[in-house]
Amino acid sequence: MSWNDKDIPAWAKGAVGALNKLELVSGKGGNRFDPKATTTRAEAVTVLLN
């Protein structure tokens, strides 16, 4: 994974890694992934467009 994944639960790391590899998700700025954060409209649109 290209970001610090300490906050991603073990059961979700494979799925998040696959989504990252497909470039559907890329984490937040500063090489950070925040699985407990609320998704913004811009993030949701980015996923849908990708």
CSV table of N, CA and C in Angstrom, one decimal:
chain,number,residue,atom,x,y,z
A,1,MET,N,0.8,-1.2,0.0
A,1,MET,CA,0.0,0.0,0.0
A,1,MET,C,0.9,1.2,0.0
A,2,SER,N,0.4,2.3,-0.6
A,2,SER,CA,1.2,3.5,-0.7
A,2,SER,C,1.1,4.4,0.5
A,3,TRP,N,0.2,4.1,1.4
A,3,TRP,CA,0.0,5.0,2.6
A,3,TRP,C,0.2,4.3,3.9
A,4,ASN,N,0.3,5.0,4.9
A,4,ASN,CA,0.4,4.5,6.3
A,4,ASN,C,-1.0,3.8,6.6
A,5,ASP,N,-1.0,2.5,6.7
A,5,ASP,CA,-2.2,1.7,6.9
A,5,ASP,C,-2.5,1.3,8.3
A,6,LYS,N,-1.9,1.9,9.3
A,6,LYS,CA,-2.1,1.4,10.7
A,6,LYS,C,-3.5,1.5,11.2
A,7,ASP,N,-4.3,2.4,10.6
A,7,ASP,CA,-5.7,2.6,11.0
A,7,ASP,C,-6.7,1.8,10.3
A,8,ILE,N,-6.2,1.0,9.3
A,8,ILE,CA,-7.1,0.2,8.5
A,8,ILE,C,-7.2,-1.2,9.2
A,9,PRO,N,-8.4,-1.6,9.5
A,9,PRO,CA,-8.6,-2.9,10.1
A,9,PRO,C,-8.0,-4.0,9.3
A,10,ALA,N,-7.4,-5.1,9.9
A,10,ALA,CA,-6.8,-6.2,9.2
A,10,ALA,C,-7.7,-6.8,8.2
A,11,TRP,N,-9.0,-6.9,8.5
A,11,TRP,CA,-9.9,-7.6,7.6
A,11,TRP,C,-10.2,-6.7,6.3
A,12,ALA,N,-9.9,-5.4,6.4
A,12,ALA,CA,-10.2,-4.5,5.2
A,12,ALA,C,-9.0,-4.2,4.4
A,13,LYS,N,-7.8,-4.6,4.9
A,13,LYS,CA,-6.5,-4.2,4.2
A,13,LYS,C,-6.5,-4.7,2.7
A,14,GLY,N,-6.9,-5.9,2.5
A,14,GLY,CA,-6.9,-6.5,1.1
A,14,GLY,C,-7.8,-5.7,0.2
A,15,ALA,N,-9.0,-5.4,0.7
A,15,ALA,CA,-10.0,-4.6,-0.2
A,15,ALA,C,-9.5,-3.2,-0.4
A,16,VAL,N,-9.0,-2.6,0.6
A,16,VAL,CA,-8.4,-1.2,0.4
A,16,VAL,C,-7.2,-1.2,-0.5
A,17,GLY,N,-6.4,-2.2,-0.4
A,17,GLY,CA,-5.2,-2.3,-1.3
A,17,GLY,C,-5.7,-2.5,-2.7
A,18,ALA,N,-6.7,-3.3,-2.9
A,18,ALA,CA,-7.2,-3.6,-4.3
A,18,ALA,C,-7.8,-2.3,-4.9
A,19,LEU,N,-8.6,-1.6,-4.0
A,19,LEU,CA,-9.2,-0.3,-4.5
A,19,LEU,C,-8.1,0.7,-4.8
A,20,ASN,N,-7.0,0.7,-4.0
A,20,ASN,CA,-5.9,1.6,-4.3
A,20,ASN,C,-5.2,1.2,-5.6
A,21,LYS,N,-5.0,0.0,-5.8
A,21,LYS,CA,-4.3,-0.5,-7.0
A,21,LYS,C,-5.1,-0.1,-8.2
A,22,LEU,N,-6.4,-0.2,-8.1
A,22,LEU,CA,-7.3,0.2,-9.2
A,22,LEU,C,-7.5,1.7,-9.4
A,23,GLU,N,-6.8,2.4,-8.5
A,23,GLU,CA,-6.9,3.9,-8.4
A,23,GLU,C,-8.3,4.4,-8.2
A,24,LEU,N,-9.1,3.7,-7.4
A,24,LEU,CA,-10.4,4.1,-7.1
A,24,LEU,C,-10.4,5.0,-5.8
A,25,VAL,N,-9.4,4.6,-4.9
A,25,VAL,CA,-9.2,5.4,-3.7
A,25,VAL,C,-7.7,5.7,-3.6
A,26,SER,N,-7.3,6.8,-3.0
A,26,SER,CA,-5.9,7.2,-2.9
A,26,SER,C,-5.6,7.7,-1.5
A,27,GLY,N,-6.5,7.7,-0.6
A,27,GLY,CA,-6.2,8.2,0.7
A,27,GLY,C,-6.3,9.7,0.8
A,28,LYS,N,-6.1,10.3,1.9
A,28,LYS,CA,-6.2,11.7,2.1
A,28,LYS,C,-4.8,12.3,1.9
A,29,GLY,N,-4.6,13.6,2.0
A,29,GLY,CA,-3.3,14.2,1.9
A,29,GLY,C,-2.3,13.7,2.9
A,30,GLY,N,-1.1,13.8,2.6
A,30,GLY,CA,0.0,13.5,3.6
A,30,GLY,C,0.1,12.0,3.7
A,31,ASN,N,-0.2,11.2,2.7
A,31,ASN,CA,0.0,9.7,2.7
A,31,ASN,C,-0.8,9.1,3.8
A,32,ARG,N,-2.1,9.6,4.0
A,32,ARG,CA,-2.8,9.2,5.2
A,32,ARG,C,-4.2,8.6,4.7
A,33,PHE,N,-4.6,7.5,5.3
A,33,PHE,CA,-5.9,7.0,5.1
A,33,PHE,C,-6.7,7.0,6.4
A,34,ASP,N,-7.9,7.6,6.3
A,34,ASP,CA,-8.7,7.8,7.6
A,34,ASP,C,-10.1,7.0,7.4
A,35,PRO,N,-10.1,5.7,7.8
A,35,PRO,CA,-11.3,4.9,7.6
A,35,PRO,C,-12.5,5.3,8.5
A,36,LYS,N,-12.3,6.2,9.5
A,36,LYS,CA,-13.4,6.6,10.3
A,36,LYS,C,-13.9,8.0,9.9
A,37,ALA,N,-13.3,8.6,9.0
A,37,ALA,CA,-13.7,9.9,8.5
A,37,ALA,C,-15.0,9.8,7.7
A,38,THR,N,-15.7,10.9,7.7
A,38,THR,CA,-16.9,11.0,6.8
A,38,THR,C,-16.4,11.3,5.4
A,39,THR,N,-17.0,10.6,4.4
A,39,THR,CA,-16.6,10.8,3.0
A,39,THR,C,-17.2,12.1,2.5
A,40,THR,N,-16.4,12.9,1.9
A,40,THR,CA,-16.9,14.2,1.3
A,40,THR,C,-17.6,13.9,0.0
A,41,ARG,N,-18.3,14.9,-0.5
A,41,ARG,CA,-19.0,14.8,-1.8
A,41,ARG,C,-18.0,14.6,-2.9
A,42,ALA,N,-16.9,15.4,-2.8
A,42,ALA,CA,-15.8,15.3,-3.8
A,42,ALA,C,-15.2,14.0,-3.8
A,43,GLU,N,-14.9,13.3,-2.7
A,43,GLU,CA,-14.4,12.0,-2.6
A,43,GLU,C,-15.3,11.0,-3.3
A,44,ALA,N,-16.6,11.1,-3.0
A,44,ALA,CA,-17.6,10.2,-3.5
A,44,ALA,C,-17.7,10.3,-5.0
A,45,VAL,N,-17.7,11.6,-5.5
A,45,VAL,CA,-17.7,11.8,-7.0
A,45,VAL,C,-16.5,11.2,-7.6
A,46,THR,N,-15.3,11.4,-7.0
A,46,THR,CA,-14.1,10.8,-7.6
A,46,THR,C,-14.2,9.3,-7.7
A,47,VAL,N,-14.7,8.7,-6.7
A,47,VAL,CA,-14.8,7.2,-6.8
A,47,VAL,C,-15.8,6.8,-7.9
A,48,LEU,N,-16.9,7.5,-8.0
A,48,LEU,CA,-17.9,7.2,-9.0
A,48,LEU,C,-17.3,7.4,-10.4
A,49,LEU,N,-16.6,8.5,-10.6
A,49,LEU,CA,-16.0,8.8,-11.9
A,49,LEU,C,-14.9,7.9,-12.3
A,50,ASN,N,-14.1,7.4,-11.3
A,50,ASN,CA,-13.0,6.5,-11.6
A,50,ASN,C,-13.6,5.1,-11.9
